[in-house]
Coordinates of C-alpha atoms in Angstrom, one line a residue:
M1 CA 120.2 98.1 116.5
T2 CA 120.4 95.7 119.2
P3 CA 122.2 92.4 118.4
R4 CA 118.5 90.9 119.4
F5 CA 117.0 92.7 116.6
L6 CA 119.9 92.1 113.8
T7 CA 119.8 88.5 114.7
L8 CA 115.6 87.9 114.5
T9 CA 116.0 90.2 111.3
A10 CA 118.3 87.5 110.3
V11 CA 116.3 84.7 110.8
M12 CA 113.4 86.2 109.6
A13 CA 115.3 86.8 106.1
L14 CA 115.9 83.4 105.8
T15 CA 112.4 82.4 106.0
T16 CA 111.8 83.5 102.3
A17 CA 113.2 80.7 101.0
L18 CA 109.9 78.4 102.8
P19 CA 106.6 78.8 100.6
A20 CA 104.5 78.5 103.9
A21 CA 102.7 81.0 105.8
A22 CA 100.0 83.6 105.4
Q23 CA 97.4 86.4 106.7
D24 CA 94.6 84.8 108.7
T25 CA 91.1 85.5 109.9
A26 CA 89.6 83.5 112.8
A27 CA 89.3 80.7 110.4
D28 CA 88.7 81.4 106.9
T29 CA 92.0 82.0 104.7
F30 CA 91.6 85.4 102.9
V31 CA 93.2 86.0 99.4
L32 CA 95.2 89.7 98.8
G33 CA 93.0 91.0 95.7
E34 CA 94.4 92.5 92.9
I35 CA 93.3 96.1 93.6
T36 CA 94.3 98.4 96.5
L37 CA 92.3 101.3 96.8
T38 CA 94.0 102.9 99.5
A39 CA 97.9 102.7 98.7
N40 CA 97.6 105.7 95.9
R41 CA 95.1 108.0 94.9
E42 CA 93.9 105.9 92.6
P43 CA 93.3 102.3 92.6
T44 CA 96.4 100.5 91.8
G45 CA 97.3 96.8 91.2
L46 CA 98.7 95.2 94.3
S47 CA 101.8 93.9 92.4
R48 CA 102.4 97.7 91.1
S49 CA 102.1 99.4 94.6
G50 CA 105.4 100.0 97.0
S51 CA 103.3 100.3 100.3
S52 CA 102.5 97.4 102.6
V53 CA 99.0 96.5 102.3
S54 CA 96.7 93.9 103.7
I55 CA 93.0 93.0 102.3
L56 CA 90.2 91.3 104.3
T57 CA 87.3 90.3 101.5
G58 CA 83.7 89.4 102.4
E59 CA 84.3 85.5 101.7
A60 CA 87.5 85.8 104.5
L61 CA 84.7 87.6 107.0
E62 CA 82.0 84.7 106.4
G63 CA 81.4 82.6 109.5
L64 CA 82.6 85.6 111.7
A65 CA 78.9 87.5 111.6
G66 CA 79.0 88.4 115.6
Q67 CA 82.5 88.0 116.1
P68 CA 84.3 91.6 116.8
L69 CA 85.9 92.5 113.7
S70 CA 88.9 94.0 115.9
R71 CA 89.9 89.9 116.4
S72 CA 90.2 89.5 112.7
L73 CA 91.7 92.3 112.2
T74 CA 94.3 91.4 115.0
R75 CA 95.1 88.1 112.7
L76 CA 97.0 90.7 110.3
P77 CA 100.6 91.5 110.7
G78 CA 101.3 94.6 112.9
V79 CA 98.3 94.6 114.3
T80 CA 97.4 94.6 118.3
L81 CA 94.4 95.3 120.2
R82 CA 93.2 97.0 123.3
Q83 CA 89.8 96.3 124.3
T84 CA 88.4 96.9 127.8
G85 CA 86.0 93.9 128.1
P86 CA 83.3 92.3 126.0
L87 CA 81.7 93.3 122.9
G88 CA 81.1 97.2 122.8
T89 CA 83.4 97.9 125.2
T90 CA 86.0 100.3 124.4
G91 CA 88.3 99.0 121.8
S92 CA 91.2 100.6 120.0
L93 CA 93.3 99.2 117.6
Q94 CA 97.8 99.7 117.4
L95 CA 99.5 99.4 114.3
R96 CA 103.2 98.8 114.8
G97 CA 103.4 100.1 117.8
A98 CA 101.5 103.4 117.7
P99 CA 98.4 104.2 119.6
A100 CA 94.8 104.2 117.7
Q101 CA 94.8 108.0 117.2
Y102 CA 97.4 107.4 114.8
L103 CA 95.4 105.1 112.6
P104 CA 92.2 107.1 110.7
V105 CA 89.0 104.8 110.0
I106 CA 87.4 105.1 106.8
I107 CA 83.9 103.9 106.4
D108 CA 82.4 103.9 102.9
G109 CA 84.8 107.2 102.3
I110 CA 83.8 108.8 105.5
E111 CA 86.4 109.2 108.2
V112 CA 85.0 108.4 111.6
S113 CA 87.3 108.9 114.3
D114 CA 85.7 110.5 117.1
P115 CA 86.0 114.3 116.9
A116 CA 85.0 114.9 120.5
A117 CA 87.3 112.2 122.2
G118 CA 90.5 113.8 123.6
Q119 CA 92.8 112.1 121.6
P120 CA 90.3 111.1 118.5
Y121 CA 90.1 107.6 117.4
Y122 CA 87.6 105.1 116.0
D123 CA 86.2 102.9 118.8
I124 CA 85.9 99.8 117.0
G125 CA 84.8 97.6 120.1
G126 CA 81.4 97.3 119.0
Q127 CA 81.8 96.6 115.4
I128 CA 81.3 93.0 114.1
G129 CA 82.4 91.2 110.8
Q130 CA 78.4 91.1 109.9
T131 CA 78.7 95.0 108.8
V132 CA 81.6 94.6 106.8
G133 CA 82.1 93.9 103.1
R134 CA 85.5 94.6 102.9
A135 CA 88.5 95.9 105.0
E136 CA 91.8 97.6 103.6
L137 CA 95.1 98.0 106.0
L138 CA 97.7 100.3 104.4
R139 CA 100.4 100.7 106.9
G140 CA 103.2 103.3 107.3
A141 CA 103.0 107.1 107.6
Q142 CA 100.2 108.3 104.8
S143 CA 99.8 112.0 105.7
A144 CA 100.7 113.0 102.5
L145 CA 97.9 111.2 101.3
Y146 CA 95.3 111.4 103.6
G147 CA 96.8 114.2 105.9
S148 CA 96.3 114.5 109.8
R149 CA 96.6 111.5 112.0
A150 CA 97.7 109.4 109.3
V151 CA 100.9 108.4 111.2
A152 CA 100.9 104.6 111.2
G153 CA 98.6 103.9 108.6
V154 CA 94.8 104.2 107.3
L155 CA 92.2 101.3 107.7
S156 CA 89.7 101.6 105.2
L157 CA 85.9 99.0 105.7
Q158 CA 83.8 99.0 103.0
S159 CA 79.9 98.0 103.4
L160 CA 77.9 95.6 101.0
R161 CA 78.1 96.4 97.1
P162 CA 76.7 95.0 94.5
T163 CA 78.9 92.6 92.4
T164 CA 76.9 91.1 89.7
D165 CA 73.8 91.9 87.6
G166 CA 70.3 91.6 89.1
L167 CA 69.0 91.6 92.3
H168 CA 70.2 89.5 95.6
H169 CA 69.2 89.1 98.8
H170 CA 72.1 88.3 101.5
F171 CA 70.6 86.9 105.3
G172 CA 72.2 86.0 108.2
I173 CA 71.5 84.8 111.6
E174 CA 73.6 83.7 114.5
A175 CA 73.0 82.6 117.9
G176 CA 75.5 81.9 120.8
S177 CA 77.3 81.9 124.1
Y178 CA 76.4 84.9 126.4
N179 CA 72.9 84.7 125.2
T180 CA 74.1 86.7 122.0
L181 CA 71.9 87.1 118.8
A182 CA 73.0 88.8 115.5
A183 CA 70.7 88.9 112.4
S184 CA 71.2 91.1 109.0
Y185 CA 69.6 91.6 106.0
G186 CA 70.8 92.9 102.8
A187 CA 70.3 93.4 99.1
T188 CA 72.1 94.8 96.5
L189 CA 70.8 95.6 92.7
R190 CA 73.2 95.9 89.3
R191 CA 70.8 97.0 86.4
A192 CA 72.0 99.2 83.1
D193 CA 73.6 102.0 84.4
T194 CA 72.5 101.9 88.3
D195 CA 74.1 100.3 91.5
L196 CA 71.9 100.0 94.6
A197 CA 72.9 98.3 98.2
F198 CA 71.1 98.4 101.5
Q199 CA 71.8 96.2 104.6
V200 CA 70.7 96.4 108.2
S201 CA 71.9 94.5 110.8
H202 CA 71.2 94.1 114.5
I203 CA 73.2 92.3 117.4
R204 CA 72.3 91.6 121.1
S205 CA 74.6 90.3 123.9
D206 CA 74.7 89.7 127.6
G207 CA 78.2 90.0 127.5
F208 CA 80.3 89.0 130.6
S209 CA 81.8 91.5 133.4
A210 CA 84.2 93.8 131.8
R211 CA 86.1 94.0 134.9
D212 CA 87.8 90.8 135.1
E213 CA 85.7 88.1 136.7
D214 CA 89.0 87.0 138.9
D215 CA 88.9 89.9 140.9
G216 CA 85.7 89.5 142.1
N217 CA 83.8 91.2 139.4
F218 CA 80.2 89.7 139.1
E219 CA 78.1 92.0 136.7
D220 CA 77.6 90.8 132.7
D221 CA 78.3 94.1 130.9
G222 CA 75.8 93.5 127.6
Y223 CA 75.4 95.3 124.4
E224 CA 72.9 96.1 121.9
A225 CA 73.5 97.7 118.2
T226 CA 71.5 98.4 114.9
R227 CA 73.2 99.6 112.0
L228 CA 71.7 100.5 108.3
S229 CA 74.2 101.2 105.6
F230 CA 73.2 102.1 102.1
Y231 CA 75.1 103.1 98.7
S232 CA 73.7 104.2 95.1
E233 CA 75.6 104.9 92.1
H234 CA 74.7 105.9 88.6
R235 CA 76.2 106.6 85.5
L236 CA 74.6 109.3 83.1
E237 CA 74.6 109.4 79.4
N238 CA 77.4 111.4 79.3
G239 CA 79.8 109.5 80.8
A240 CA 79.8 111.2 84.6
T241 CA 79.0 108.7 87.7
I242 CA 77.2 110.5 90.5
G243 CA 76.4 108.8 93.8
F244 CA 74.9 108.8 97.2
N245 CA 76.2 106.5 100.3
G246 CA 75.4 106.5 104.1
F247 CA 75.3 104.8 107.5
W248 CA 73.5 104.9 110.6
E249 CA 74.6 103.5 114.0
D250 CA 72.6 103.4 117.4
S251 CA 74.1 101.4 120.2
T252 CA 74.0 100.9 124.4
A253 CA 77.1 99.4 126.0
D254 CA 77.9 98.3 129.3
F255 CA 81.0 99.2 130.8
D256 CA 82.7 99.0 134.2
D257 CA 84.5 101.8 135.9
Y258 CA 88.1 101.6 137.3
N259 CA 86.5 100.6 140.3
G260 CA 84.6 97.9 139.1
D261 CA 81.4 96.1 140.4
V262 CA 80.8 96.7 144.0
A263 CA 78.0 95.6 145.8
G264 CA 75.4 98.4 146.9
T265 CA 76.3 100.4 143.9
P266 CA 74.0 101.1 140.9
G267 CA 76.1 99.0 138.4
D268 CA 74.5 101.2 135.5
D269 CA 77.8 102.4 134.0
H270 CA 77.2 102.3 130.2
T271 CA 77.7 104.6 126.9
D272 CA 74.8 105.4 124.7
R273 CA 76.1 106.3 121.6
E274 CA 74.2 107.3 117.9
S275 CA 76.3 108.3 114.8
Y276 CA 75.5 108.9 111.1
G277 CA 77.6 109.5 108.0
L278 CA 76.7 110.7 104.6
R279 CA 78.4 111.4 101.4
G280 CA 77.8 112.7 98.3
F281 CA 80.3 112.3 95.0
A282 CA 80.8 112.6 91.3
E283 CA 83.3 111.6 88.9
F284 CA 83.5 113.2 85.3
S285 CA 86.0 113.9 82.9
T286 CA 87.2 117.0 81.2
G287 CA 89.3 116.7 78.3
A288 CA 92.0 114.6 79.7
V289 CA 91.5 115.2 83.3
D290 CA 89.3 112.6 85.4
H291 CA 87.6 114.7 88.6
D292 CA 86.4 113.5 91.6
I293 CA 84.6 115.7 93.9
A294 CA 83.3 114.2 97.5
L295 CA 81.2 115.9 100.4
T296 CA 81.4 113.9 103.7
R297 CA 79.4 114.6 106.8
Y298 CA 80.1 112.5 110.3
R299 CA 78.3 112.6 113.5
I300 CA 78.2 111.4 116.7
D301 CA 76.1 111.7 119.8
R302 CA 77.9 109.7 122.8
L303 CA 76.6 109.7 126.5
S304 CA 78.6 108.0 129.2
S305 CA 76.6 107.6 132.1
S306 CA 78.2 106.3 135.4
N307 CA 77.4 106.4 139.0
G308 CA 74.2 108.7 138.0
Q309 CA 77.0 111.2 136.3
D310 CA 75.9 111.5 132.8
D311 CA 78.6 113.1 130.3
P312 CA 77.7 114.2 126.6
F313 CA 80.3 114.2 124.1
I314 CA 79.0 115.5 120.5
G315 CA 81.3 115.8 117.5
T316 CA 81.0 116.3 113.8
R317 CA 83.2 116.5 110.5
T318 CA 82.4 118.1 107.7
R319 CA 84.4 117.4 104.3
L320 CA 85.0 118.9 101.0
S321 CA 87.4 117.4 98.5
W322 CA 88.1 117.6 94.8
Q323 CA 91.0 116.1 93.0
G324 CA 91.8 115.6 89.0
A325 CA 93.8 113.2 87.5
T326 CA 95.9 113.0 84.0
D327 CA 98.4 111.2 82.3
I328 CA 101.4 113.5 81.5
G329 CA 103.0 110.7 79.1
Q330 CA 105.9 108.7 79.5
G331 CA 104.1 106.4 81.5
V332 CA 103.8 109.3 84.3
R333 CA 100.4 109.9 85.8
A334 CA 99.8 113.0 87.9
V335 CA 96.8 113.6 90.6
L336 CA 96.1 117.0 91.7
G337 CA 93.7 117.8 94.5
A338 CA 92.6 120.1 97.6
D339 CA 90.1 119.6 100.3
T340 CA 89.0 121.5 103.5
E341 CA 88.1 119.8 106.7
K342 CA 86.0 121.3 109.5
E343 CA 85.7 119.7 112.9
E344 CA 83.3 120.5 115.9
A345 CA 83.0 119.4 119.6
E346 CA 80.2 120.4 121.8
G347 CA 82.3 122.4 124.7
S348 CA 85.3 122.4 122.8
G349 CA 85.2 125.0 119.9
D350 CA 86.2 124.2 116.3
A351 CA 89.0 124.3 113.7
R352 CA 89.5 124.2 110.3
L353 CA 92.4 122.0 108.0
N354 CA 92.6 122.7 104.1
G355 CA 95.2 120.8 102.5
V356 CA 96.3 120.7 99.0
F357 CA 98.4 117.6 97.5
V358 CA 100.1 116.5 94.4
E359 CA 100.5 112.6 93.6
T360 CA 102.7 111.5 90.3
T361 CA 103.1 107.5 89.6
A362 CA 105.4 106.6 87.2
A363 CA 106.1 103.0 85.4
L364 CA 109.7 102.7 84.7
G365 CA 109.6 100.2 81.8
D366 CA 107.5 96.7 82.7
R367 CA 109.7 96.1 86.0
I368 CA 109.7 99.3 88.2
D369 CA 106.7 101.5 89.0
I370 CA 107.2 104.8 91.5
A371 CA 104.6 106.8 93.5
T372 CA 105.1 110.2 94.9
S373 CA 103.3 112.3 97.1
L374 CA 103.8 115.9 98.3
R375 CA 100.9 117.7 100.6
R376 CA 100.4 120.8 102.6
D377 CA 98.1 121.3 105.5
D378 CA 97.1 124.3 106.6
H379 CA 95.1 123.9 110.7
S380 CA 93.4 127.3 111.7
R381 CA 94.9 127.1 114.9
F382 CA 99.0 126.0 114.7
G383 CA 99.8 126.6 111.1
G384 CA 101.0 125.0 108.4
F385 CA 103.0 121.2 107.7
T386 CA 104.4 119.7 104.5
S387 CA 104.4 116.3 104.4
G388 CA 105.7 113.7 101.7
R389 CA 105.8 110.1 100.9
I390 CA 107.5 107.9 98.1
A391 CA 107.0 104.2 97.5
A392 CA 108.6 101.8 95.3
V393 CA 108.2 98.5 93.6
Y394 CA 110.5 96.2 91.7
R395 CA 109.4 93.2 89.9
A396 CA 112.6 91.3 89.6
D397 CA 110.6 88.3 88.2
D398 CA 107.1 87.5 87.8
D399 CA 106.9 86.1 91.2
L400 CA 109.4 88.0 93.1
L401 CA 108.8 91.7 93.9
F402 CA 110.7 93.9 96.5
R403 CA 108.9 96.9 97.9
A404 CA 110.2 100.3 99.5
A405 CA 108.2 103.0 101.1
L406 CA 109.4 106.2 103.2
G407 CA 107.1 109.4 104.6
N408 CA 106.5 111.4 107.2
G409 CA 103.5 112.6 108.9
F410 CA 101.6 114.4 111.3
R411 CA 98.8 114.7 114.0
A412 CA 96.8 118.2 114.7
P413 CA 96.0 118.5 118.1
S414 CA 92.7 117.8 119.1
L415 CA 89.8 120.5 119.9
Y416 CA 89.5 118.5 123.4
E417 CA 93.4 118.8 124.0
L418 CA 93.4 122.5 122.7
F419 CA 90.2 124.0 124.1
G420 CA 88.7 121.4 126.6
E421 CA 88.9 121.2 130.6
Y422 CA 92.1 119.8 130.5
G423 CA 93.1 121.6 127.0
D424 CA 96.1 123.8 126.4
A425 CA 95.5 126.3 123.2
S426 CA 99.4 126.8 122.2
L427 CA 99.9 122.7 121.7
E428 CA 101.7 122.3 118.3
R429 CA 101.5 119.2 116.0
E430 CA 103.1 116.0 116.4
E431 CA 105.4 114.4 113.7
S432 CA 106.7 111.2 112.5
R433 CA 108.6 109.6 110.2
T434 CA 108.6 106.0 108.7
Y435 CA 110.5 103.5 106.6
E436 CA 110.2 100.2 105.3
L437 CA 111.7 97.7 103.2
G438 CA 109.6 94.6 101.8
V439 CA 110.1 91.4 99.6
E440 CA 107.2 89.1 98.3
K441 CA 107.6 85.3 96.6
Q442 CA 104.8 83.7 95.4
W443 CA 104.2 80.4 94.3
G444 CA 101.1 79.9 92.2
D445 CA 98.4 80.6 94.8
S446 CA 101.0 80.5 97.5
Y447 CA 103.1 83.2 98.6
L448 CA 105.1 84.5 101.4
R449 CA 105.8 88.4 102.3
A450 CA 108.5 89.8 104.9
T451 CA 108.6 93.3 105.7
A452 CA 111.2 95.6 108.2
F453 CA 109.9 98.4 109.6
W454 CA 111.3 101.5 111.2
L455 CA 108.9 104.2 113.0
K456 CA 109.7 107.7 115.0
A457 CA 107.2 110.2 116.3
Q458 CA 108.3 113.3 118.4
N459 CA 106.3 116.1 119.7
L460 CA 104.0 114.0 121.2
I461 CA 100.9 115.3 123.5
G462 CA 100.3 113.4 126.7
F463 CA 98.8 114.5 129.7
D464 CA 101.2 115.9 132.3
S465 CA 100.2 116.0 135.9
A466 CA 102.4 119.1 136.5
A467 CA 101.6 121.1 133.5
T468 CA 99.6 124.4 134.3
A469 CA 98.2 126.0 131.5
C470 CA 94.9 124.8 131.6
G471 CA 94.5 126.3 135.3
Q472 CA 93.5 122.8 136.5
P473 CA 95.4 121.6 140.1
F474 CA 95.6 117.9 138.3
G475 CA 97.5 118.8 135.1
C476 CA 96.9 119.5 131.8
Y477 CA 97.5 118.2 128.2
A478 CA 101.2 119.1 127.1
Q479 CA 103.7 118.5 124.7
V480 CA 106.0 115.2 125.7
D481 CA 109.7 115.7 125.9
G482 CA 111.5 112.6 124.2
I483 CA 111.2 110.8 121.5
S484 CA 109.7 107.5 120.8
R485 CA 110.6 104.4 118.1
R486 CA 109.3 101.6 117.0
R487 CA 111.0 99.2 114.5
G488 CA 110.4 95.6 113.4
V489 CA 109.6 92.7 111.4
E490 CA 106.2 91.4 109.7
I491 CA 105.8 88.3 108.1
D492 CA 103.0 86.6 106.8
G493 CA 102.4 83.9 103.6
R494 CA 100.0 81.4 102.2
H495 CA 100.8 78.0 101.2
V496 CA 98.1 75.8 99.0
F497 CA 98.5 72.5 98.8
G498 CA 96.1 69.7 97.4
A499 CA 92.4 70.5 96.4
G500 CA 90.9 72.7 98.9
H501 CA 93.7 72.8 101.5
A502 CA 96.1 75.4 103.0
L503 CA 98.5 76.8 106.0
T504 CA 98.5 80.1 106.7
A505 CA 100.6 82.0 109.4
S506 CA 101.8 85.8 110.4
Y507 CA 104.5 86.9 112.6
T508 CA 105.0 90.6 114.1
F509 CA 108.0 91.1 116.0
T510 CA 108.0 94.9 117.5
D511 CA 111.0 96.6 119.3
N512 CA 109.9 99.2 121.9
Q513 CA 112.2 101.5 122.2
T514 CA 110.3 104.7 123.8
D515 CA 112.0 107.9 125.5
A516 CA 108.4 109.4 125.8
E517 CA 105.6 107.6 127.2
W518 CA 103.6 105.9 124.2
A519 CA 101.2 102.7 123.4
Q520 CA 102.7 99.2 125.3
V521 CA 102.6 96.4 122.8
P522 CA 103.5 92.9 122.6
E523 CA 107.1 92.2 121.8
R524 CA 106.0 88.8 119.4
V525 CA 102.5 87.8 118.1
L526 CA 102.2 84.3 116.0
N527 CA 99.3 83.6 114.4
L528 CA 99.0 80.1 112.5
G529 CA 95.9 78.6 110.9
A530 CA 94.9 75.4 108.4
E531 CA 92.0 74.8 106.4
T532 CA 90.7 72.0 104.5
T533 CA 87.4 71.6 102.1
L534 CA 86.1 67.8 101.9
S535 CA 84.3 66.2 98.8
T536 CA 81.0 66.7 100.8
G537 CA 81.2 70.6 100.5
T538 CA 82.3 71.2 104.2
T539 CA 84.9 73.2 105.2
A540 CA 87.1 73.3 108.6
G541 CA 89.5 75.5 109.9
I542 CA 91.0 76.0 113.2
A543 CA 93.6 79.4 113.9
L544 CA 96.0 79.8 116.8
Q545 CA 97.3 82.9 118.0
H546 CA 100.1 83.5 120.4
V547 CA 100.7 86.9 122.2
A548 CA 104.5 87.2 124.1
G549 CA 106.8 89.5 125.1
R550 CA 103.9 91.8 126.8
A551 CA 104.2 95.0 128.9
E552 CA 102.5 96.0 132.1
G553 CA 103.3 92.8 133.6
L554 CA 100.8 90.8 131.4
D555 CA 101.1 87.3 130.8
D556 CA 101.7 85.6 127.4
F557 CA 98.7 83.9 126.4
T558 CA 97.5 81.2 123.2
T559 CA 94.2 81.2 121.8
V560 CA 92.5 78.6 119.6
D561 CA 89.5 78.9 117.2
L562 CA 87.7 76.5 115.1
L563 CA 85.2 77.1 112.3
V564 CA 83.2 74.2 110.5
S565 CA 80.7 75.3 107.6
H566 CA 78.5 72.9 105.5
P567 CA 76.1 73.8 102.5
V568 CA 72.3 72.8 103.3
R569 CA 71.5 74.1 99.7
D570 CA 73.0 75.6 96.8
N571 CA 72.9 79.2 98.1
A572 CA 72.8 78.2 102.1
E573 CA 75.5 77.5 104.7
A574 CA 75.2 76.5 108.1
Y575 CA 78.3 77.0 110.3
L576 CA 79.5 76.3 113.3
R577 CA 82.3 78.3 115.7
L578 CA 84.4 77.7 118.7
E579 CA 86.1 80.5 119.9
N580 CA 89.0 80.1 122.8
V581 CA 88.7 76.3 122.9
L582 CA 91.2 76.0 125.6
D583 CA 89.3 78.1 127.5
E584 CA 92.5 80.5 127.9
D585 CA 92.2 82.7 130.8
Y586 CA 94.2 86.2 129.7
Q587 CA 93.8 90.3 129.6
W588 CA 94.0 92.4 126.6
V589 CA 94.1 95.0 128.8
E590 CA 95.6 94.7 132.3
G591 CA 92.4 94.5 135.0
Y592 CA 90.0 93.8 132.2
G593 CA 88.4 90.1 131.2
T594 CA 88.2 88.5 127.9
S595 CA 85.9 85.6 126.8
G596 CA 85.9 82.0 127.9
R597 CA 85.3 79.3 125.7
A598 CA 82.2 80.1 123.5
I599 CA 80.1 78.7 120.8
Y600 CA 78.3 79.8 118.1
A601 CA 76.2 78.6 115.4
G602 CA 74.7 80.8 112.5
L603 CA 73.0 80.3 108.8
R604 CA 73.7 82.3 105.9
A605 CA 72.0 82.6 102.7
S606 CA 71.9 84.0 99.4
F607 CA 69.6 84.2 96.8

């Protein structure tokens, strides 16, 4: 390790004596829930999980209805963003320095990584907080749990769900800068043995120029999207549960090509996207074994139009999974499972991935929990791969926890990398390995966490201008020589004082070591926040983000956001959000613009 890294690690370790820091959304503090749904194959108490997990609840996203979800996620440790312009332009999340294709995104149990993309990932650039009821980010290599692509971690998003008995309505509307208007309506019903939920949302914005206006670009790039989601679950008299859920989304987003806005050209660059996901599931028990069966289907139809040329991309993913769980005694629980997945991309063929896995969770007395996972995947094109993971937590005291996790992961070549115009059918899987050590100290409702992580990836797939296997004169996808490494420290916490007052912070240091070309991420990201609640019920919050040590010659930047909300009735609240209050001029991606100072006002109600 470099002296700088060792010094910084030591400094960060010393901060565990300070009870003041936190994870933070743009202005609302979120409180880590008691249960993680992703760290193991079954729901697990966070204090019994050895993995690093962050959770954003629906309350944390209140007041951020029309704000890109990606902005809230960048407040979490280890997360950085690459977005090429305003809302609706291409946006990708990088976790612990790994590119977006190593972070599978699961929405309501359905993986939504684009099967037709060159290197599949979920384009989060058009996702807004209005459509999300819960977000959970699991860090570290998780292929032993989730198979291919789970190299850096997994992001799980959940739509509206019933939380209390009876029929409830949820309404929200927001308007603001760039002629933006967002509205949503949702309804939930919990009655006897049935849960139902439905939500519809719409957003429209004129946006701003995707290529930076400071470089002479002048045309606004707008966005419009409609999204529907539903959830149903029914518990039968025999104790079994059956359910069906899904979503549909239709959007149109303008963008700028590499040349930007040029007078006399059509200026009609845009992407039309329609996607849907469906999931049917059943949960039941036979004797001592609890079963969970699910069938999912995801399809995306994407048409990119630029300078009069239309490029269609259509991809589908169908997955069938089963798992059975049982207690085997002495505090040990075992989960066995199998799944099969078929991906298809129009013009790029198809591939099937079959997997089997076993996970055990063991409680060693009252202080230690260990989870071990082993998985074997077989890909119809390149063969098999075995992945494993072990995660442990030691509760030295009720308010002091130590965590450790290690695992390996892989990414199968995408259909486009194998069979596309620049593909090579002989490509092999990418491989990775991760380690992490963490400590958490709690003071009542306050807490502080620090985690050191290491990530190594090899056998990477990239574009090689000298490769000839695809027969193209400009190069092909090929295995890249060298090893890419990331290591760093994540710190986050929350300090509550008085009645309704809190300070929050998160900090990420990433040491970028790359022998092969990989994602470029900032060396340092700091988030600070404060919130207070007045006797009138008014809440006010401020959030600061500082990004420094950037690659590609990009300047450091600091942004400040404000959020104020006030109850207008017992079940209704008005809010005002100011983004980039200091009107900072910055870029997430070189050459592409970001929002200047912006103001949004909204009203939300439940009844």
